[in-house]
Short mmCIF file of C-alpha atoms in Angstrom, two decimals:
data_model
loop_
_atom_site.label_atom_id
_atom_site.label_comp_id
_atom_site.label_asym_id
_atom_site.label_seq_id
_atom_site.Cartn_x
_atom_site.Cartn_y
_atom_site.Cartn_z
CA MET A 1 26.77 36.06 -0.72
CA THR A 2 27.39 39.69 -1.08
CA ARG A 3 24.25 42.36 -0.78
CA ALA A 4 23.66 45.44 0.20
CA ILE A 5 20.49 47.37 1.27
CA ILE A 6 19.67 51.16 1.79
CA LEU A 7 17.29 52.66 4.10
CA ILE A 8 16.51 56.45 3.44
CA MET A 9 14.49 57.61 5.94
CA ASP A 10 13.63 60.49 3.90
CA SER A 11 14.52 64.16 6.00
CA LEU A 12 15.47 62.49 9.24
CA GLY A 13 18.54 65.20 9.29
CA ILE A 14 20.60 65.00 12.87
CA GLY A 15 21.77 68.92 12.97
CA ALA A 16 22.72 72.13 10.98
CA SER A 17 25.40 72.15 8.00
CA ASP A 18 27.81 74.96 8.62
CA ASP A 19 26.74 76.11 5.57
CA ALA A 20 23.20 76.37 6.81
CA PRO A 21 23.25 79.70 7.28
CA ARG A 22 23.17 80.12 3.46
CA TYR A 23 19.86 78.90 3.53
CA GLY A 24 18.69 79.91 6.24
CA ASP A 25 18.36 76.82 8.38
CA GLN A 26 21.16 77.66 10.95
CA GLY A 27 20.31 75.52 14.46
CA ALA A 28 17.84 73.41 12.37
CA ASN A 29 17.95 70.01 13.94
CA THR A 30 14.86 67.04 12.82
CA LEU A 31 15.55 64.29 14.81
CA GLY A 32 17.28 66.59 17.79
CA HIS A 33 14.12 68.70 18.33
CA ILE A 34 11.76 65.87 17.84
CA ALA A 35 13.45 64.17 20.62
CA GLU A 36 13.33 67.42 22.63
CA ALA A 37 9.68 67.99 22.06
CA CYS A 38 9.21 64.38 23.23
CA GLU A 39 11.28 64.96 26.66
CA LYS A 40 9.07 68.07 27.51
CA GLY A 41 5.95 66.40 26.77
CA GLU A 42 5.08 68.37 23.96
CA ALA A 43 4.50 65.79 21.39
CA ASP A 44 2.01 63.70 22.94
CA ARG A 45 -1.16 62.94 21.45
CA LYS A 46 -3.79 60.64 22.72
CA GLY A 47 -4.03 57.60 21.27
CA LEU A 48 -0.78 57.99 19.17
CA ARG A 49 2.13 58.18 21.99
CA GLN A 50 3.05 60.04 24.26
CA GLY A 51 6.61 60.49 26.27
CA PRO A 52 9.78 60.63 25.41
CA LEU A 53 11.03 59.62 21.78
CA ARG A 54 11.80 55.66 22.20
CA LEU A 55 13.96 54.50 19.35
CA PRO A 56 15.97 51.24 20.89
CA ASN A 57 16.74 49.35 18.09
CA LEU A 58 17.90 52.60 16.03
CA ALA A 59 20.06 53.53 19.32
CA ARG A 60 21.75 49.63 19.19
CA TRP A 61 22.70 50.50 15.52
CA GLY A 62 24.41 54.03 16.81
CA MET A 63 21.78 56.72 15.79
CA GLY A 64 21.88 58.50 19.41
CA LYS A 65 26.03 58.57 18.63
CA ALA A 66 25.49 59.57 15.17
CA LEU A 67 22.99 62.71 16.42
CA GLU A 68 25.49 63.32 19.61
CA SER A 69 28.39 63.82 17.25
CA SER A 70 26.94 65.81 14.79
CA SER A 71 25.03 68.47 16.78
CA GLY A 72 25.76 67.54 20.76
CA TYR A 73 22.42 66.83 21.23
CA LYS A 74 22.16 63.80 23.81
CA ALA A 75 18.53 62.22 23.29
CA THR A 76 17.27 60.11 26.63
CA GLY A 77 15.63 57.50 23.75
CA LEU A 78 18.31 57.05 21.69
CA HIS A 79 20.87 56.26 24.74
CA CYS A 80 22.81 52.98 24.24
CA ASP A 81 25.54 51.65 26.07
CA GLU A 82 28.99 51.50 24.18
CA LYS A 83 29.25 47.58 24.82
CA LYS A 84 25.75 47.25 23.42
CA LEU A 85 26.38 49.10 20.17
CA GLU A 86 26.07 46.49 17.09
CA GLY A 87 26.64 49.44 14.45
CA ALA A 88 29.02 51.71 12.76
CA TYR A 89 27.85 55.04 12.99
CA GLY A 90 28.44 58.50 12.07
CA TYR A 91 27.22 61.34 10.15
CA ALA A 92 27.75 63.11 6.65
CA VAL A 93 27.95 66.44 5.34
CA GLU A 94 26.24 67.15 2.00
CA GLN A 95 28.70 68.56 -0.86
CA SER A 96 25.66 69.39 -3.41
CA ARG A 97 24.41 72.54 -3.32
CA GLY A 98 20.60 72.15 -3.10
CA LYS A 99 18.33 70.47 0.18
CA ASP A 100 16.45 68.81 -2.60
CA THR A 101 15.78 65.07 -2.74
CA PRO A 102 17.37 64.18 -6.06
CA SER A 103 21.12 65.45 -5.23
CA GLY A 104 20.88 63.92 -1.68
CA HIS A 105 19.83 60.63 -3.36
CA TRP A 106 22.69 60.80 -6.47
CA GLU A 107 25.37 61.99 -3.65
CA LEU A 108 24.90 59.27 -1.69
CA ALA A 109 24.78 57.04 -4.94
CA GLY A 110 28.15 58.76 -5.34
CA VAL A 111 27.51 61.67 -7.53
CA PRO A 112 27.22 65.10 -6.12
CA VAL A 113 25.16 68.27 -7.69
CA PRO A 114 28.01 70.66 -7.97
CA PHE A 115 25.57 73.62 -8.97
CA ASP A 116 22.64 75.44 -7.98
CA TRP A 117 19.17 74.04 -9.62
CA GLY A 118 16.63 76.68 -11.12
CA VAL A 119 14.23 77.43 -8.55
CA PHE A 120 11.01 79.57 -8.97
CA PRO A 121 10.52 82.93 -7.02
CA ARG A 122 8.76 83.46 -3.83
CA THR A 123 6.30 85.98 -5.68
CA VAL A 124 2.56 85.32 -6.84
CA PRO A 125 2.01 84.50 -9.31
CA CYS A 126 5.64 81.97 -9.43
CA PHE A 127 5.72 80.91 -12.38
CA PRO A 128 6.76 82.12 -16.01
CA GLN A 129 3.44 83.15 -17.65
CA SER A 130 5.07 81.87 -21.14
CA LEU A 131 5.20 78.79 -18.80
CA VAL A 132 1.59 78.55 -18.06
CA ASP A 133 0.33 79.58 -21.74
CA GLU A 134 2.33 76.83 -23.43
CA LEU A 135 1.51 74.36 -20.82
CA VAL A 136 -2.38 75.44 -21.05
CA GLU A 137 -2.51 75.37 -24.97
CA ARG A 138 -0.57 71.75 -25.29
CA CYS A 139 -2.86 70.44 -22.48
CA GLN A 140 -6.10 72.04 -23.60
CA LEU A 141 -6.39 73.47 -19.97
CA PRO A 142 -9.41 75.88 -18.74
CA GLY A 143 -6.18 77.44 -16.72
CA ILE A 144 -4.70 76.80 -13.45
CA LEU A 145 -4.99 77.56 -9.86
CA GLY A 146 -2.39 78.35 -7.50
CA ASN A 147 0.96 79.49 -8.92
CA CYS A 148 2.43 79.89 -5.93
CA HIS A 149 4.92 78.34 -3.16
CA ALA A 150 2.83 76.50 -0.85
CA SER A 151 1.93 73.44 1.56
CA GLY A 152 0.78 70.62 -0.59
CA THR A 153 -1.58 69.76 1.39
CA GLU A 154 -3.12 73.44 2.44
CA ILE A 155 -3.19 74.36 -0.83
CA ILE A 156 -5.69 71.37 -2.29
CA GLU A 157 -7.82 72.51 0.88
CA GLN A 158 -7.72 76.01 -0.29
CA TYR A 159 -8.37 74.89 -4.16
CA GLY A 160 -9.70 71.23 -4.25
CA GLN A 161 -13.52 72.49 -5.10
CA GLU A 162 -12.46 74.91 -7.42
CA HIS A 163 -10.27 72.65 -9.09
CA ILE A 164 -13.22 70.10 -9.29
CA ASP A 165 -16.00 72.70 -10.26
CA SER A 166 -13.32 74.44 -13.29
CA GLY A 167 -11.37 71.74 -14.72
CA LYS A 168 -8.30 73.50 -13.49
CA PRO A 169 -5.29 71.72 -12.33
CA ILE A 170 -3.85 73.06 -9.20
CA LEU A 171 -0.12 74.54 -9.71
CA TYR A 172 2.58 75.40 -6.53
CA THR A 173 6.46 74.79 -5.91
CA SER A 174 8.81 75.33 -2.53
CA ALA A 175 12.08 76.39 -1.65
CA ASP A 176 13.34 72.95 -3.75
CA SER A 177 13.32 73.29 -7.67
CA VAL A 178 10.59 71.45 -8.18
CA LEU A 179 6.84 72.15 -9.96
CA GLN A 180 4.45 70.22 -8.25
CA ILE A 181 0.73 69.38 -9.83
CA ALA A 182 -2.28 68.36 -7.78
CA ALA A 183 -5.47 67.07 -9.50
CA HIS A 184 -8.49 64.91 -8.23
CA GLU A 185 -7.89 61.02 -9.36
CA GLU A 186 -11.73 60.74 -10.56
CA HIS A 187 -12.58 64.57 -11.74
CA PHE A 188 -9.44 64.98 -13.54
CA GLY A 189 -8.43 61.84 -13.93
CA LEU A 190 -5.20 60.05 -12.88
CA GLU A 191 -3.64 59.12 -16.46
CA ARG A 192 -4.53 62.94 -17.68
CA LEU A 193 -2.75 64.17 -14.74
CA TYR A 194 0.49 61.93 -15.57
CA GLN A 195 0.24 63.28 -19.19
CA LEU A 196 -0.09 66.79 -17.79
CA SER A 197 2.90 66.29 -15.57
CA SER A 198 5.35 64.59 -18.24
CA ILE A 199 4.63 67.41 -20.83
CA ALA A 200 5.02 69.94 -17.64
CA LYS A 201 8.95 67.97 -17.07
CA GLU A 202 9.36 68.53 -20.64
CA LEU A 203 8.39 72.96 -20.43
CA VAL A 204 10.65 72.94 -17.39
CA ASP A 205 13.77 71.34 -18.60
CA LYS A 206 15.08 74.61 -19.99
CA LEU A 207 14.61 76.08 -16.29
CA ASN A 208 17.15 73.40 -14.79
CA ILE A 209 13.78 72.58 -12.97
CA THR A 210 14.61 68.72 -11.31
CA ARG A 211 11.17 67.77 -10.45
CA VAL A 212 8.13 67.60 -11.63
CA ILE A 213 6.11 65.83 -9.02
CA ALA A 214 1.85 64.57 -9.79
CA ARG A 215 0.08 65.12 -6.74
CA PRO A 216 -3.26 62.99 -7.06
CA PHE A 217 -6.20 63.35 -4.28
CA ILE A 218 -9.32 62.30 -3.66
CA ASN A 219 -12.37 63.47 -1.03
CA ALA A 220 -11.51 62.59 2.36
CA PRO A 221 -13.45 59.81 4.40
CA SER A 222 -15.81 60.94 7.00
CA SER A 223 -13.09 59.93 9.59
CA ALA A 224 -10.70 62.68 8.38
CA GLY A 225 -11.70 65.36 10.56
CA ASN A 226 -11.93 68.78 8.91
CA ALA A 227 -10.04 67.69 5.70
CA ALA A 228 -12.30 67.67 2.61
CA PHE A 229 -9.58 66.47 0.56
CA GLN A 230 -6.46 63.77 1.05
CA ARG A 231 -3.44 62.72 -1.09
CA THR A 232 -3.35 59.55 -2.41
CA SER A 233 -0.45 56.92 -3.04
CA ASN A 234 -0.34 57.56 -6.43
CA ARG A 235 2.30 60.24 -6.72
CA ARG A 236 4.15 60.23 -9.36
CA ASP A 237 7.77 61.85 -9.65
CA LEU A 238 9.40 62.96 -12.76
CA THR A 239 12.96 63.76 -12.04
CA THR A 240 15.94 64.85 -14.15
CA ALA A 241 18.30 61.62 -14.83
CA PRO A 242 21.79 62.12 -13.03
CA ILE A 243 24.61 64.13 -13.98
CA ALA A 244 26.32 60.99 -14.35
CA GLU A 245 27.15 57.18 -13.74
CA THR A 246 25.91 56.26 -10.21
CA LEU A 247 26.18 53.54 -8.18
CA LEU A 248 23.30 52.04 -9.31
CA ASP A 249 24.44 52.52 -13.03
CA LYS A 250 27.82 50.69 -12.23
CA LEU A 251 26.03 47.72 -10.33
CA VAL A 252 23.50 46.64 -13.18
CA ALA A 253 26.21 47.16 -15.46
CA ALA A 254 28.19 44.61 -13.85
CA GLY A 255 25.33 42.08 -13.71
CA GLY A 256 23.95 42.70 -10.71
CA THR A 257 20.46 43.90 -9.70
CA VAL A 258 18.80 46.92 -8.44
CA VAL A 259 15.54 47.25 -6.69
CA SER A 260 13.80 50.24 -6.20
CA VAL A 261 11.00 50.19 -3.48
CA GLY A 262 9.12 53.50 -3.07
CA LYS A 263 10.24 56.42 -5.20
CA ILE A 264 13.77 55.65 -5.70
CA ALA A 265 13.04 54.62 -9.07
CA ASP A 266 11.66 58.13 -9.78
CA ILE A 267 14.36 59.97 -8.21
CA PHE A 268 16.74 57.96 -10.54
CA ALA A 269 14.92 58.60 -13.72
CA HIS A 270 14.49 54.90 -13.71
CA ARG A 271 17.85 54.28 -14.67
CA GLY A 272 20.06 51.66 -12.78
CA ILE A 273 16.77 50.07 -11.92
CA SER A 274 15.99 46.30 -12.70
CA LYS A 275 12.82 46.08 -10.63
CA THR A 276 10.44 48.57 -9.01
CA VAL A 277 8.22 48.01 -6.28
CA LYS A 278 5.85 50.64 -4.49
CA GLY A 279 4.00 51.27 -1.37
CA LYS A 280 1.37 53.04 0.21
CA ASP A 281 2.94 54.17 3.37
CA ASN A 282 5.90 53.25 5.42
CA MET A 283 4.63 50.38 6.89
CA ASP A 284 3.69 49.10 3.66
CA LEU A 285 6.96 49.89 2.20
CA PHE A 286 8.94 47.74 4.91
CA ASP A 287 6.98 44.58 4.01
CA ARG A 288 8.04 45.61 0.58
CA LEU A 289 11.56 45.68 2.13
CA LEU A 290 11.35 42.41 4.26
CA GLU A 291 9.76 40.49 1.03
CA GLU A 292 12.70 41.47 -1.29
CA THR A 293 15.33 40.78 0.99
CA GLU A 294 13.71 37.22 1.67
CA SER A 295 13.61 36.56 -2.43
CA ASN A 296 17.09 38.28 -3.62
CA GLY A 297 20.38 37.23 -3.85
CA ASP A 298 23.90 37.53 -4.59
CA GLN A 299 25.09 41.12 -6.27
CA SER A 300 21.49 43.01 -5.65
CA LEU A 301 21.22 46.08 -3.96
CA ILE A 302 17.79 46.81 -2.41
CA PHE A 303 17.26 50.52 -2.32
CA VAL A 304 14.36 51.88 -0.21
CA ASN A 305 13.02 55.42 0.46
CA PHE A 306 10.30 56.18 3.48
CA VAL A 307 8.52 58.72 2.25
CA ASP A 308 5.96 59.05 5.03
CA PHE A 309 8.88 61.03 7.29
CA ASP A 310 8.86 64.08 5.05
CA ALA A 311 5.71 64.09 3.01
CA VAL A 312 3.66 63.42 6.02
CA PHE A 313 5.17 64.48 8.87
CA GLY A 314 8.16 66.81 8.24
CA HIS A 315 6.76 69.34 5.49
CA ARG A 316 3.46 69.33 7.58
CA ARG A 317 5.59 70.19 10.58
CA ASP A 318 3.71 67.66 12.66
CA ILE A 319 6.05 66.93 15.50
CA PRO A 320 4.22 63.90 17.25
CA GLY A 321 3.21 62.12 14.17
CA TYR A 322 6.97 62.25 12.84
CA ALA A 323 7.80 60.67 16.36
CA ALA A 324 5.45 58.10 16.12
CA ALA A 325 6.55 57.20 12.75
CA LEU A 326 9.70 56.80 14.09
CA GLU A 327 8.90 54.30 16.83
CA ALA A 328 6.90 52.56 14.30
CA PHE A 329 10.19 52.21 12.15
CA ASP A 330 12.08 51.74 14.90
CA ALA A 331 9.91 48.89 16.16
CA ARG A 332 10.08 46.84 12.81
CA LEU A 333 13.94 46.57 12.28
CA PRO A 334 14.10 43.10 14.42
CA GLU A 335 12.28 41.62 11.45
CA LEU A 336 15.18 42.61 9.04
CA GLU A 337 17.75 41.90 11.42
CA ALA A 338 16.18 38.03 11.26
CA LEU A 339 16.42 37.79 7.46
CA LEU A 340 20.13 38.94 7.29
CA LYS A 341 22.52 36.60 5.41
CA GLU A 342 26.48 36.94 6.87
CA ASP A 343 27.88 39.41 4.45
CA ASP A 344 24.88 41.62 4.21
CA LEU A 345 25.49 44.93 4.64
CA VAL A 346 22.78 47.53 5.65
CA LEU A 347 22.49 51.92 5.04
CA ILE A 348 20.37 53.89 6.81
CA SER A 349 20.68 57.28 6.34
CA ALA A 350 18.92 60.55 5.06
CA ASP A 351 18.61 62.73 2.26
CA HIS A 352 18.25 66.12 3.77
CA GLY A 353 16.28 67.46 6.83
CA CYS A 354 12.96 68.81 7.21
CA ASP A 355 12.61 69.72 10.79
CA PRO A 356 9.11 70.03 11.83
CA SER A 357 9.94 72.34 14.47
CA TRP A 358 11.14 74.61 11.98
CA PRO A 359 9.20 77.68 10.95
CA GLY A 360 7.60 77.27 7.30
CA SER A 361 7.39 74.01 5.26
CA ASP A 362 10.22 73.27 3.28
CA HIS A 363 13.61 71.11 4.02
CA THR A 364 16.32 72.30 6.28
CA ARG A 365 19.89 72.30 5.41
CA GLU A 366 21.15 69.32 7.92
CA HIS A 367 24.17 66.25 8.17
CA VAL A 368 22.55 62.95 7.80
CA PRO A 369 23.20 59.44 10.00
CA VAL A 370 25.37 56.77 8.58
CA LEU A 371 24.22 54.35 10.04
CA PHE A 372 26.18 50.78 8.86
CA TYR A 373 24.86 47.39 10.20
CA GLY A 374 25.41 43.47 9.86
CA PRO A 375 26.42 40.07 10.48
CA ASN A 376 30.22 40.96 10.31
CA VAL A 377 29.91 44.41 11.01
CA LYS A 378 31.67 45.70 14.35
CA SER A 379 30.64 48.71 16.33
CA ALA A 380 32.73 51.65 15.03
CA ASP A 381 32.42 55.73 15.21
CA LEU A 382 32.77 56.83 11.47
CA GLY A 383 32.95 60.38 12.53
CA GLN A 384 32.41 62.92 10.19
CA ARG A 385 32.18 62.06 6.38
CA ASN A 386 32.86 64.99 4.02
CA SER A 387 30.32 64.01 1.39
CA PHE A 388 27.35 61.51 1.52
CA ALA A 389 28.99 59.96 -1.48
CA ASP A 390 31.26 58.50 1.51
CA MET A 391 28.41 56.00 1.90
CA GLY A 392 28.20 55.01 -1.70
CA GLN A 393 32.11 54.40 -2.38
CA THR A 394 31.63 52.13 0.73
CA LEU A 395 28.82 50.20 -0.63
CA ALA A 396 30.63 49.86 -4.32
CA GLN A 397 33.50 48.41 -2.03
CA HIS A 398 31.00 45.97 -0.32
CA LEU A 399 29.38 44.66 -3.92
CA GLN A 400 32.75 44.54 -5.18
CA LEU A 401 32.69 46.75 -7.69
CA ALA A 402 35.23 48.97 -9.16
CA PRO A 403 35.62 52.28 -7.27
CA LEU A 404 33.66 55.22 -7.86
CA GLU A 405 34.22 58.73 -9.17
CA GLN A 406 34.02 60.36 -5.75
CA GLY A 407 33.62 59.70 -1.87
CA LYS A 408 36.30 57.51 0.32
CA SER A 409 35.18 54.55 2.10
CA CYS A 410 34.07 54.56 5.59
CA TRP A 411 36.21 51.52 5.97
CA GLU A 412 39.12 53.89 5.24
#
């Protein structure tokens, strides 16, 4: 029985790439800086976590070795004796021009993006007036709010009540090729938000913008502290389709099964997907992963994106929260290990960085970890992989597919 599982720890970069200065990210290191803050006692939070970062299972899989190889940083909580290492480990350099989610995922699946996506300028307003006018007219809106680069959580706090009072949706962007639309699930309506986002995607296609993200929110419960609103799990990503056939397309065409857990189906524009499973947060997504691992058979790929690392902690620059989420994820890996069959191959990686110690709230240009684990995987140093596509090529080989057009197998 041949199966593969991909776990994307969304935004878990492990050191700045050589081209990071082009993006203003020289020195970024998502995992390294989180571990460093924990060791200094700067990531303690009462009732959440304290002390050095402890990731014993990821350490067994080789995460500490990958971090050290990529950036030179040795994290105490990721140390593992050579004789106890159980995974094949290394790091990958992105060839795609952007540091965005679709580019990272597509390249991992064998399709690097060799051009720059369109982005909106760092001006206020940031969206072309013609785009705003057409969106307002077609969707019969009273206008829009925001129209700037912003943190998603901050902008709904700033404009949430005005949005409810006026009926104007909140539009904003980031350094990525994206238009984000936030609206209240009840006052504006979830389906109306999805329809608005669909029309917006149609309009931004001519600007070469790769994603429109629908960001629904609700009034925050009294236990949420000072926050008046909170985003819900009903996010929807409308993404441009991959520019070539991916590992997912090829597996489905060969009669295999691809199971999307989380936002994977959205990232691939629902192409090459056999089944879609959603989850409300990282732990719920891990539950769904375990269910699919138990039920799926031969020639299947389970592809999971653990979005909280990025959306809840990375972009919000929450180091203690990110550290606690890493420790919670690590604690559940033995549950997955217990379900693996003899020929299963598991990959842990990321799509980009989002260093919570870095200025601003955008992604960071970093290497990503390459960790392969399975009953038949022997510990090995895979070194530097010159493209994320090496991971897709390795999985294609494992699933007995024809070679992908890009990438070199990590076993070669």
